[in-house]
Amino acid sequence: MFEAVLTLDVTKFAADLQATAKAIKNHEVVALNRTLSLAKFAVRDAIKKNFTNPTPWVQNSVILIPAKFSQPEPVGIISIGDTRDGEPAWAKANISKQKRQIKRIEKSLARGGEGQAIRSGQFPYMVPTNKMRLDKYGNINRTVLSKIASDIVGASKAGYSAKTKRASWRVGYTKRGRPMLFNDNISPNRPLIVFVKKTSYKRRLDFVKIVSEVWDKNIQAEIDKAFKEALTGSFMRN
């Protein structure tokens, strides 16, 4: 007599079935995170396109906090800047069109040392003129800012001697009281930096619109893809 004995490893079958059920349950989390990742790179591309030589710090300020499988209702977050610290200054000006924050150097010059270094008053913001040499990102070099602070704030202190300190930066004022900064070694008669009442920014990055468009375009396809992977098992191996 010939016979074939077939056995079924119920334990392994149950484990595989449970793993597949878990994968199916979690497929929406995978789809959510993949779509948010696409949105993150779309925002970064928009920054490169709409800003002139954005610094690495600006480009890397696009942050993705992925959804977790353990969440009852999965929530993923894409943000500009750390959600704990709020929007960075560049984003407030170029996305929300809020007033730019007063920079440390501007506060230092307005406050001065023992005396007030600059009577900035209603002109709190520093703006470089077309005579000012800027770095590749369009900003005033930090070494230059340090020299400005040293020369201008130092000149406000008692006992300061411009000759002994080799100061090259000095303050001038228009008839309306607008401060200007001159550098005697570069352009003694033309200001390199002026102070203005307010800075003018336009919205150069519609963050919400970019993310929404990527979401609408990709989420359903990513859900279908993740669900298919869950059924075939490829999702669990990735």
PDB file of C-alpha atoms in Angstrom, residues 74-170:
ATOM      1  CA  PRO A  74      -1.192  57.588  12.616  1.00  0.00           C
ATOM      2  CA  VAL A  75      -0.019  61.182  12.287  1.00  0.00           C
ATOM      3  CA  GLY A  76       3.062  62.295  10.386  1.00  0.00           C
ATOM      4  CA  ILE A  77       4.441  65.825  10.433  1.00  0.00           C
ATOM      5  CA  ILE A  78       6.418  67.824   7.903  1.00  0.00           C
ATOM      6  CA  SER A  79       7.590  71.218   9.113  1.00  0.00           C
ATOM      7  CA  ILE A  80       9.961  74.093   8.521  1.00  0.00           C
ATOM      8  CA  GLY A  81      12.221  74.132  11.553  1.00  0.00           C
ATOM      9  CA  ASP A  82      11.952  72.183  14.780  1.00  0.00           C
ATOM     10  CA  THR A  83       8.336  72.012  15.962  1.00  0.00           C
ATOM     11  CA  ARG A  84       9.531  72.730  19.513  1.00  0.00           C
ATOM     12  CA  ASP A  85      11.331  75.944  18.561  1.00  0.00           C
ATOM     13  CA  GLY A  86       8.801  77.265  16.047  1.00  0.00           C
ATOM     14  CA  GLU A  87       9.466  78.750  12.630  1.00  0.00           C
ATOM     15  CA  PRO A  88      13.011  79.955  11.946  1.00  0.00           C
ATOM     16  CA  ALA A  89      13.436  83.634  11.139  1.00  0.00           C
ATOM     17  CA  TRP A  90      13.892  83.117   7.385  1.00  0.00           C
ATOM     18  CA  ALA A  91      10.641  81.152   7.175  1.00  0.00           C
ATOM     19  CA  LYS A  92       8.651  83.760   9.095  1.00  0.00           C
ATOM     20  CA  ALA A  93       9.731  86.387   6.592  1.00  0.00           C
ATOM     21  CA  ASN A  94       9.451  84.362   3.375  1.00  0.00           C
ATOM     22  CA  ILE A  95       6.487  82.098   4.133  1.00  0.00           C
ATOM     23  CA  SER A  96       4.337  83.751   6.787  1.00  0.00           C
ATOM     24  CA  LYS A  97       5.409  87.296   5.787  1.00  0.00           C
ATOM     25  CA  GLN A  98       5.926  88.200   9.432  1.00  0.00           C
ATOM     26  CA  LYS A  99       8.383  90.885  10.488  1.00  0.00           C
ATOM     27  CA  ARG A 100      11.966  89.761  10.480  1.00  0.00           C
ATOM     28  CA  GLN A 101      13.411  89.334  13.929  1.00  0.00           C
ATOM     29  CA  ILE A 102      16.005  91.827  15.097  1.00  0.00           C
ATOM     30  CA  LYS A 103      19.384  90.164  14.658  1.00  0.00           C
ATOM     31  CA  ARG A 104      21.966  89.904  17.419  1.00  0.00           C
ATOM     32  CA  ILE A 105      24.316  92.324  15.686  1.00  0.00           C
ATOM     33  CA  GLU A 106      21.495  94.883  15.327  1.00  0.00           C
ATOM     34  CA  LYS A 107      20.670  94.603  19.021  1.00  0.00           C
ATOM     35  CA  SER A 108      24.341  94.893  19.929  1.00  0.00           C
ATOM     36  CA  LEU A 109      24.847  98.035  17.866  1.00  0.00           C
ATOM     37  CA  ALA A 110      21.677  99.686  19.151  1.00  0.00           C
ATOM     38  CA  ARG A 111      22.536  98.905  22.751  1.00  0.00           C
ATOM     39  CA  GLY A 112      26.235  99.604  22.582  1.00  0.00           C
ATOM     40  CA  GLY A 113      28.587  99.215  25.491  1.00  0.00           C
ATOM     41  CA  GLU A 114      28.873 101.939  28.076  1.00  0.00           C
ATOM     42  CA  GLY A 115      27.045 104.260  25.697  1.00  0.00           C
ATOM     43  CA  GLN A 116      24.635 103.792  22.839  1.00  0.00           C
ATOM     44  CA  ALA A 117      26.638 102.772  19.786  1.00  0.00           C
ATOM     45  CA  ILE A 118      23.998 103.638  17.184  1.00  0.00           C
ATOM     46  CA  ARG A 119      20.878 105.752  17.577  1.00  0.00           C
ATOM     47  CA  SER A 120      18.858 103.383  15.416  1.00  0.00           C
ATOM     48  CA  GLY A 121      15.487 104.254  16.952  1.00  0.00           C
ATOM     49  CA  GLN A 122      12.855 103.771  14.265  1.00  0.00           C
ATOM     50  CA  PHE A 123      15.434 102.249  11.888  1.00  0.00           C
ATOM     51  CA  PRO A 124      16.245  98.867  13.507  1.00  0.00           C
ATOM     52  CA  TYR A 125      17.139  96.751  10.456  1.00  0.00           C
ATOM     53  CA  MET A 126      20.551  96.568   8.754  1.00  0.00           C
ATOM     54  CA  VAL A 127      20.522  96.344   4.947  1.00  0.00           C
ATOM     55  CA  PRO A 128      23.671  96.132   2.796  1.00  0.00           C
ATOM     56  CA  THR A 129      23.983  98.528  -0.129  1.00  0.00           C
ATOM     57  CA  ASN A 130      25.194  97.467  -3.575  1.00  0.00           C
ATOM     58  CA  LYS A 131      28.695  98.553  -2.527  1.00  0.00           C
ATOM     59  CA  MET A 132      28.849  95.872   0.154  1.00  0.00           C
ATOM     60  CA  ARG A 133      30.610  92.637  -0.692  1.00  0.00           C
ATOM     61  CA  LEU A 134      28.490  89.643   0.343  1.00  0.00           C
ATOM     62  CA  ASP A 135      29.225  85.942   0.673  1.00  0.00           C
ATOM     63  CA  LYS A 136      27.983  83.351  -1.823  1.00  0.00           C
ATOM     64  CA  TYR A 137      24.666  83.103   0.044  1.00  0.00           C
ATOM     65  CA  GLY A 138      23.996  86.839  -0.175  1.00  0.00           C
ATOM     66  CA  ASN A 139      24.804  87.537   3.489  1.00  0.00           C
ATOM     67  CA  ILE A 140      27.310  89.789   5.214  1.00  0.00           C
ATOM     68  CA  ASN A 141      30.313  87.703   6.239  1.00  0.00           C
ATOM     69  CA  ARG A 142      30.438  86.861   9.957  1.00  0.00           C
ATOM     70  CA  THR A 143      34.011  88.105  10.230  1.00  0.00           C
ATOM     71  CA  VAL A 144      32.880  91.466   8.848  1.00  0.00           C
ATOM     72  CA  LEU A 145      29.983  91.600  11.323  1.00  0.00           C
ATOM     73  CA  SER A 146      32.389  90.889  14.163  1.00  0.00           C
ATOM     74  CA  LYS A 147      34.658  93.729  12.989  1.00  0.00           C
ATOM     75  CA  ILE A 148      31.667  96.086  12.722  1.00  0.00           C
ATOM     76  CA  ALA A 149      30.617  95.274  16.273  1.00  0.00           C
ATOM     77  CA  SER A 150      34.177  95.718  17.526  1.00  0.00           C
ATOM     78  CA  ASP A 151      34.660  99.098  15.837  1.00  0.00           C
ATOM     79  CA  ILE A 152      31.226 100.634  16.396  1.00  0.00           C
ATOM     80  CA  VAL A 153      30.508  99.364  19.900  1.00  0.00           C
ATOM     81  CA  GLY A 154      34.098  99.996  20.911  1.00  0.00           C
ATOM     82  CA  ALA A 155      33.871 103.609  19.755  1.00  0.00           C
ATOM     83  CA  SER A 156      30.980 104.162  22.168  1.00  0.00           C
ATOM     84  CA  LYS A 157      33.069 103.196  25.192  1.00  0.00           C
ATOM     85  CA  ALA A 158      35.053 105.662  27.263  1.00  0.00           C
ATOM     86  CA  GLY A 159      38.780 105.652  26.604  1.00  0.00           C
ATOM     87  CA  TYR A 160      38.464 104.071  23.165  1.00  0.00           C
ATOM     88  CA  SER A 161      40.973 105.210  20.575  1.00  0.00           C
ATOM     89  CA  ALA A 162      40.218 104.568  16.924  1.00  0.00           C
ATOM     90  CA  LYS A 163      43.884 104.902  16.037  1.00  0.00           C
ATOM     91  CA  THR A 164      45.133 102.373  18.550  1.00  0.00           C
ATOM     92  CA  LYS A 165      42.311  99.945  17.718  1.00  0.00           C
ATOM     93  CA  ARG A 166      42.734 100.391  13.937  1.00  0.00           C
ATOM     94  CA  ALA A 167      39.012 100.891  13.442  1.00  0.00           C
ATOM     95  CA  SER A 168      37.782 101.006   9.870  1.00  0.00           C
ATOM     96  CA  TRP A 169      34.004 101.105  10.450  1.00  0.00           C
ATOM     97  CA  ARG A 170      32.232 104.262  11.570  1.00  0.00           C
TER      98      ARG A 170
END
